[in-house]
């Protein structure tokens, strides 16, 4: 007689983003979502996207929108549009400097400065 062992597993526990928390009864309770804000890979990809957008599209403020800084992004965009591009070299220079700053920082520094402290400019 072959004895089958019963395996206790929760099928959703292996899905990324699901966390298994034990209730007081000992039964697993599943919850979905991230626990502590952005993960390292999310911060790194956001840092790279914002840096590249700052270098290439800095005069339009795209890098600010990528980081969630809507007010700062609108300021750069409106300065460029309302001056019919006359001020675009200045806003492009701001975007270039900020893009380089984003790319030279480590993920930890970037998360501390721009994600947690919400530093809007430089």
Short mmCIF file of N, CA and C in Angstrom, two decimals:
data_model
loop_
_atom_site.label_atom_id
_atom_site.label_comp_id
_atom_site.label_asym_id
_atom_site.label_seq_id
_atom_site.Cartn_x
_atom_site.Cartn_y
_atom_site.Cartn_z
N UNK A 1 0.83 -1.17 0.00
CA UNK A 1 0.00 0.00 0.00
C UNK A 1 0.88 1.25 0.00
N UNK A 2 0.63 2.10 -0.95
CA UNK A 2 1.41 3.32 -1.08
C UNK A 2 0.72 4.42 -0.30
N UNK A 3 1.50 5.02 0.53
CA UNK A 3 0.95 6.08 1.36
C UNK A 3 1.26 7.44 0.72
N UNK A 4 0.23 8.19 0.48
CA UNK A 4 0.44 9.52 -0.09
C UNK A 4 0.59 10.53 1.05
N UNK A 5 1.62 11.30 0.92
CA UNK A 5 1.81 12.34 1.92
C UNK A 5 1.05 13.58 1.47
N UNK A 6 0.39 14.14 2.42
CA UNK A 6 -0.33 15.37 2.09
C UNK A 6 0.62 16.54 2.25
N UNK A 7 0.63 17.36 1.24
CA UNK A 7 1.49 18.53 1.29
C UNK A 7 0.65 19.74 1.63
N UNK A 8 1.13 20.47 2.59
CA UNK A 8 0.46 21.71 2.91
C UNK A 8 1.14 22.82 2.13
N UNK A 9 0.45 23.33 1.18
CA UNK A 9 0.99 24.48 0.47
C UNK A 9 -0.16 25.39 0.09
N UNK A 10 0.19 26.62 -0.05
CA UNK A 10 -0.80 27.60 -0.48
C UNK A 10 -0.42 27.99 -1.90
N UNK A 11 -1.27 27.73 -2.87
CA UNK A 11 -0.90 27.97 -4.25
C UNK A 11 -0.58 29.42 -4.56
N UNK A 12 -1.20 30.35 -3.88
CA UNK A 12 -0.95 31.76 -4.18
C UNK A 12 0.30 32.29 -3.48
N UNK A 13 0.85 31.53 -2.57
CA UNK A 13 2.02 32.00 -1.84
C UNK A 13 3.23 32.11 -2.76
N UNK A 14 3.21 31.42 -3.88
CA UNK A 14 4.34 31.48 -4.79
C UNK A 14 4.20 32.58 -5.84
N UNK A 15 3.08 33.23 -5.88
CA UNK A 15 2.86 34.31 -6.83
C UNK A 15 3.56 35.56 -6.31
N UNK A 16 4.34 36.25 -7.15
CA UNK A 16 5.01 37.46 -6.68
C UNK A 16 4.02 38.48 -6.16
N UNK A 17 4.33 39.05 -5.03
CA UNK A 17 3.47 40.06 -4.45
C UNK A 17 2.59 39.53 -3.33
N UNK A 18 2.39 38.21 -3.29
CA UNK A 18 1.57 37.64 -2.22
C UNK A 18 2.46 37.35 -1.02
N UNK A 19 1.98 37.69 0.13
CA UNK A 19 2.71 37.44 1.37
C UNK A 19 1.86 36.55 2.26
N UNK A 20 2.48 35.55 2.86
CA UNK A 20 1.75 34.65 3.73
C UNK A 20 1.97 35.12 5.16
N UNK A 21 0.90 35.42 5.83
CA UNK A 21 0.97 35.81 7.23
C UNK A 21 0.19 34.78 8.04
N UNK A 22 0.77 34.33 9.10
CA UNK A 22 0.11 33.34 9.94
C UNK A 22 -0.84 34.03 10.91
N UNK A 23 -2.05 33.58 10.90
CA UNK A 23 -3.03 34.10 11.86
C UNK A 23 -2.78 33.43 13.21
N UNK A 24 -3.46 33.87 14.21
CA UNK A 24 -3.26 33.28 15.54
C UNK A 24 -3.64 31.81 15.57
N UNK A 25 -4.51 31.39 14.68
CA UNK A 25 -4.91 29.99 14.65
C UNK A 25 -3.87 29.12 13.97
N UNK A 26 -2.88 29.73 13.32
CA UNK A 26 -1.86 28.97 12.63
C UNK A 26 -2.15 28.79 11.15
N UNK A 27 -3.33 29.18 10.71
CA UNK A 27 -3.68 29.04 9.30
C UNK A 27 -3.09 30.21 8.52
N UNK A 28 -2.61 29.93 7.32
CA UNK A 28 -2.04 31.02 6.54
C UNK A 28 -3.12 31.98 6.06
N UNK A 29 -2.77 33.23 6.05
CA UNK A 29 -3.67 34.26 5.56
C UNK A 29 -2.91 35.00 4.46
N UNK A 30 -3.48 35.09 3.29
CA UNK A 30 -2.79 35.70 2.17
C UNK A 30 -3.18 37.17 2.05
N UNK A 31 -2.19 37.97 1.78
CA UNK A 31 -2.46 39.37 1.49
C UNK A 31 -1.64 39.75 0.27
N UNK A 32 -2.16 40.64 -0.52
CA UNK A 32 -1.48 41.02 -1.74
C UNK A 32 -0.99 42.45 -1.62
N UNK A 33 0.20 42.69 -2.12
CA UNK A 33 0.73 44.05 -2.15
C UNK A 33 2.14 44.10 -1.62
N UNK A 34 2.76 45.24 -1.78
CA UNK A 34 4.11 45.42 -1.28
C UNK A 34 4.04 45.93 0.15
N UNK A 35 5.00 45.53 0.91
CA UNK A 35 4.97 45.90 2.33
C UNK A 35 5.59 47.26 2.60
N UNK A 36 6.74 47.54 2.03
CA UNK A 36 7.47 48.75 2.39
C UNK A 36 7.69 49.65 1.19
N UNK A 37 6.64 50.07 0.53
CA UNK A 37 6.79 50.98 -0.60
C UNK A 37 7.40 50.30 -1.80
N UNK A 38 8.29 51.00 -2.49
CA UNK A 38 8.90 50.46 -3.69
C UNK A 38 9.97 49.44 -3.35
N UNK A 39 10.05 48.40 -4.15
CA UNK A 39 11.14 47.45 -3.98
C UNK A 39 12.38 48.02 -4.63
N UNK A 40 13.51 47.38 -4.40
CA UNK A 40 14.77 47.87 -4.96
C UNK A 40 14.72 47.92 -6.48
N UNK A 41 14.15 46.90 -7.12
CA UNK A 41 14.12 46.88 -8.58
C UNK A 41 13.21 47.98 -9.11
N UNK A 42 12.10 48.27 -8.41
CA UNK A 42 11.22 49.35 -8.84
C UNK A 42 11.92 50.70 -8.72
N UNK A 43 12.66 50.89 -7.64
CA UNK A 43 13.38 52.14 -7.44
C UNK A 43 14.46 52.29 -8.50
N UNK A 44 15.17 51.21 -8.79
CA UNK A 44 16.24 51.26 -9.79
C UNK A 44 15.70 51.55 -11.17
N UNK A 45 14.61 50.91 -11.54
CA UNK A 45 14.05 51.14 -12.87
C UNK A 45 13.45 52.54 -12.97
N UNK A 46 12.87 53.03 -11.89
CA UNK A 46 12.32 54.39 -11.90
C UNK A 46 13.46 55.41 -11.98
N UNK A 47 14.56 55.12 -11.31
CA UNK A 47 15.73 56.01 -11.34
C UNK A 47 16.29 56.09 -12.75
N UNK A 48 16.42 54.95 -13.40
CA UNK A 48 16.98 54.93 -14.76
C UNK A 48 16.02 55.61 -15.74
N UNK A 49 14.73 55.31 -15.63
CA UNK A 49 13.75 55.93 -16.53
C UNK A 49 13.73 57.45 -16.36
N UNK A 50 13.75 57.91 -15.12
CA UNK A 50 13.74 59.35 -14.87
C UNK A 50 15.03 60.00 -15.36
N UNK A 51 16.15 59.33 -15.17
CA UNK A 51 17.43 59.87 -15.62
C UNK A 51 17.51 60.00 -17.13
N UNK A 52 17.10 58.96 -17.84
CA UNK A 52 17.13 58.99 -19.30
C UNK A 52 16.13 60.03 -19.84
N UNK A 53 14.94 60.08 -19.25
CA UNK A 53 13.95 61.08 -19.68
C UNK A 53 14.44 62.49 -19.38
N UNK A 54 15.15 62.67 -18.28
CA UNK A 54 15.69 63.99 -17.96
C UNK A 54 16.72 64.43 -18.97
N UNK A 55 17.56 63.50 -19.41
CA UNK A 55 18.59 63.84 -20.39
C UNK A 55 17.98 64.10 -21.77
N UNK A 56 17.06 63.24 -22.19
CA UNK A 56 16.51 63.35 -23.54
C UNK A 56 15.34 64.31 -23.66
N UNK A 57 14.46 64.35 -22.67
CA UNK A 57 13.23 65.15 -22.75
C UNK A 57 13.10 66.11 -21.57
N UNK A 58 14.22 66.56 -21.06
CA UNK A 58 14.20 67.40 -19.87
C UNK A 58 13.47 68.71 -20.04
N UNK A 59 13.49 69.27 -21.25
CA UNK A 59 12.82 70.56 -21.45
C UNK A 59 11.30 70.44 -21.33
N UNK A 60 10.76 69.23 -21.47
CA UNK A 60 9.32 69.02 -21.33
C UNK A 60 8.92 68.56 -19.93
N UNK A 61 9.89 68.31 -19.06
CA UNK A 61 9.60 67.91 -17.69
C UNK A 61 9.14 66.47 -17.54
N UNK A 62 9.41 65.63 -18.53
CA UNK A 62 8.94 64.24 -18.49
C UNK A 62 9.52 63.50 -17.28
N UNK A 63 10.78 63.78 -16.95
CA UNK A 63 11.41 63.10 -15.82
C UNK A 63 10.70 63.41 -14.51
N UNK A 64 10.11 64.58 -14.40
CA UNK A 64 9.36 64.92 -13.18
C UNK A 64 8.06 64.13 -13.10
N UNK A 65 7.39 63.96 -14.26
CA UNK A 65 6.16 63.18 -14.28
C UNK A 65 6.44 61.71 -13.97
N UNK A 66 7.59 61.19 -14.41
CA UNK A 66 7.96 59.80 -14.12
C UNK A 66 8.08 59.58 -12.62
N UNK A 67 8.61 60.57 -11.92
CA UNK A 67 8.78 60.46 -10.47
C UNK A 67 7.53 60.84 -9.68
N UNK A 68 6.51 61.32 -10.36
CA UNK A 68 5.27 61.68 -9.68
C UNK A 68 5.23 63.13 -9.22
N UNK A 69 6.18 63.94 -9.66
CA UNK A 69 6.20 65.35 -9.32
C UNK A 69 5.43 66.13 -10.38
N UNK A 70 4.12 66.13 -10.27
CA UNK A 70 3.27 66.74 -11.30
C UNK A 70 3.45 68.25 -11.36
N UNK A 71 3.51 68.91 -10.22
CA UNK A 71 3.64 70.37 -10.20
C UNK A 71 4.94 70.82 -10.87
N UNK A 72 6.04 70.17 -10.52
CA UNK A 72 7.33 70.54 -11.10
C UNK A 72 7.38 70.23 -12.59
N UNK A 73 6.77 69.11 -12.99
CA UNK A 73 6.71 68.76 -14.40
C UNK A 73 5.91 69.76 -15.21
N UNK A 74 4.78 70.19 -14.65
CA UNK A 74 3.96 71.20 -15.33
C UNK A 74 4.69 72.54 -15.45
N UNK A 75 5.46 72.89 -14.44
CA UNK A 75 6.22 74.14 -14.49
C UNK A 75 7.20 74.10 -15.66
N UNK A 76 7.96 73.01 -15.78
CA UNK A 76 8.92 72.90 -16.89
C UNK A 76 8.20 72.88 -18.24
N UNK A 77 7.12 72.13 -18.32
CA UNK A 77 6.38 72.03 -19.58
C UNK A 77 5.78 73.38 -19.98
N UNK A 78 5.17 74.07 -19.04
CA UNK A 78 4.55 75.36 -19.35
C UNK A 78 5.58 76.43 -19.71
N UNK A 79 6.73 76.42 -19.05
CA UNK A 79 7.78 77.38 -19.40
C UNK A 79 8.21 77.17 -20.84
N UNK A 80 8.39 75.91 -21.23
CA UNK A 80 8.81 75.61 -22.60
C UNK A 80 7.72 75.97 -23.61
N UNK A 81 6.49 75.61 -23.33
CA UNK A 81 5.39 75.83 -24.28
C UNK A 81 5.02 77.31 -24.36
N UNK A 82 4.88 77.97 -23.22
CA UNK A 82 4.43 79.37 -23.22
C UNK A 82 5.46 80.34 -23.79
N UNK A 83 6.72 79.96 -23.77
CA UNK A 83 7.75 80.81 -24.38
C UNK A 83 8.04 80.39 -25.82
N UNK A 84 7.21 79.50 -26.35
CA UNK A 84 7.36 79.00 -27.73
C UNK A 84 8.75 78.40 -27.97
N UNK A 85 9.30 77.79 -26.95
CA UNK A 85 10.59 77.12 -27.09
C UNK A 85 11.78 78.01 -26.85
N UNK A 86 11.57 79.30 -26.62
CA UNK A 86 12.69 80.21 -26.40
C UNK A 86 13.44 79.83 -25.13
N UNK A 87 12.72 79.43 -24.10
CA UNK A 87 13.34 79.05 -22.83
C UNK A 87 13.71 77.57 -22.78
N UNK A 88 13.52 76.86 -23.89
CA UNK A 88 13.80 75.42 -23.85
C UNK A 88 15.27 75.09 -23.59
N UNK A 89 16.25 75.91 -24.03
CA UNK A 89 17.63 75.57 -23.64
C UNK A 89 17.83 75.58 -22.12
N UNK A 90 17.18 76.52 -21.44
CA UNK A 90 17.32 76.59 -19.98
C UNK A 90 16.65 75.39 -19.32
N UNK A 91 15.43 75.05 -19.75
CA UNK A 91 14.74 73.90 -19.15
C UNK A 91 15.41 72.59 -19.54
N UNK A 92 15.99 72.55 -20.74
CA UNK A 92 16.73 71.35 -21.16
C UNK A 92 17.98 71.17 -20.30
N UNK A 93 18.63 72.29 -19.96
CA UNK A 93 19.81 72.22 -19.10
C UNK A 93 19.43 71.72 -17.70
N UNK A 94 18.30 72.19 -17.19
CA UNK A 94 17.81 71.70 -15.89
C UNK A 94 17.56 70.19 -15.97
N UNK A 95 16.90 69.75 -17.04
CA UNK A 95 16.63 68.33 -17.22
C UNK A 95 17.90 67.51 -17.36
N UNK A 96 18.88 68.05 -18.09
CA UNK A 96 20.16 67.34 -18.26
C UNK A 96 20.87 67.17 -16.93
N UNK A 97 20.94 68.24 -16.15
CA UNK A 97 21.61 68.17 -14.85
C UNK A 97 20.89 67.20 -13.93
N UNK A 98 19.56 67.29 -13.87
CA UNK A 98 18.81 66.39 -13.00
C UNK A 98 18.91 64.94 -13.48
N UNK A 99 18.88 64.72 -14.78
CA UNK A 99 19.02 63.37 -15.31
C UNK A 99 20.35 62.74 -14.94
N UNK A 100 21.41 63.52 -15.04
CA UNK A 100 22.73 63.02 -14.66
C UNK A 100 22.78 62.74 -13.16
N UNK A 101 22.21 63.65 -12.36
CA UNK A 101 22.18 63.43 -10.91
C UNK A 101 21.43 62.15 -10.55
N UNK A 102 20.31 61.89 -11.22
CA UNK A 102 19.54 60.67 -10.96
C UNK A 102 20.37 59.43 -11.27
N UNK A 103 21.11 59.47 -12.38
CA UNK A 103 21.84 58.28 -12.82
C UNK A 103 23.09 58.00 -12.00
N UNK A 104 23.72 59.03 -11.43
CA UNK A 104 24.95 58.79 -10.67
C UNK A 104 24.68 58.39 -9.22
N UNK A 105 23.47 58.57 -8.76
CA UNK A 105 23.14 58.17 -7.38
C UNK A 105 22.86 56.67 -7.32
N UNK A 106 23.15 56.08 -6.18
CA UNK A 106 22.81 54.67 -5.98
C UNK A 106 21.30 54.55 -5.74
N UNK A 107 20.79 53.32 -5.83
CA UNK A 107 19.36 53.11 -5.60
C UNK A 107 18.94 53.56 -4.21
N UNK A 108 19.79 53.31 -3.23
CA UNK A 108 19.48 53.68 -1.85
C UNK A 108 19.42 55.20 -1.69
N UNK A 109 20.42 55.90 -2.25
CA UNK A 109 20.43 57.36 -2.18
C UNK A 109 19.23 57.95 -2.91
N UNK A 110 18.95 57.41 -4.09
CA UNK A 110 17.83 57.91 -4.90
C UNK A 110 16.52 57.74 -4.16
N UNK A 111 16.32 56.56 -3.56
CA UNK A 111 15.07 56.31 -2.83
C UNK A 111 14.94 57.25 -1.64
N UNK A 112 16.04 57.46 -0.92
CA UNK A 112 16.01 58.33 0.25
C UNK A 112 15.69 59.79 -0.14
N UNK A 113 16.34 60.28 -1.18
CA UNK A 113 16.21 61.69 -1.55
C UNK A 113 14.92 61.97 -2.30
N UNK A 114 14.63 61.17 -3.34
CA UNK A 114 13.55 61.53 -4.26
C UNK A 114 12.24 60.78 -4.02
N UNK A 115 12.30 59.62 -3.38
CA UNK A 115 11.07 58.87 -3.12
C UNK A 115 10.54 59.17 -1.72
N UNK A 116 11.40 59.07 -0.72
CA UNK A 116 10.94 59.30 0.66
C UNK A 116 10.83 60.78 1.00
N UNK A 117 11.90 61.55 0.71
CA UNK A 117 11.91 62.97 1.08
C UNK A 117 11.23 63.86 0.05
N UNK A 118 10.92 63.34 -1.11
CA UNK A 118 10.21 64.08 -2.17
C UNK A 118 10.89 65.40 -2.52
N UNK A 119 12.21 65.33 -2.76
CA UNK A 119 12.95 66.53 -3.16
C UNK A 119 12.61 66.84 -4.61
N UNK A 120 12.01 67.99 -4.87
CA UNK A 120 11.50 68.32 -6.19
C UNK A 120 12.53 68.83 -7.19
N UNK A 121 13.47 69.61 -6.73
CA UNK A 121 14.43 70.22 -7.65
C UNK A 121 15.85 69.88 -7.23
N UNK A 122 16.67 69.52 -8.19
CA UNK A 122 18.08 69.16 -8.03
C UNK A 122 18.26 68.31 -6.81
#
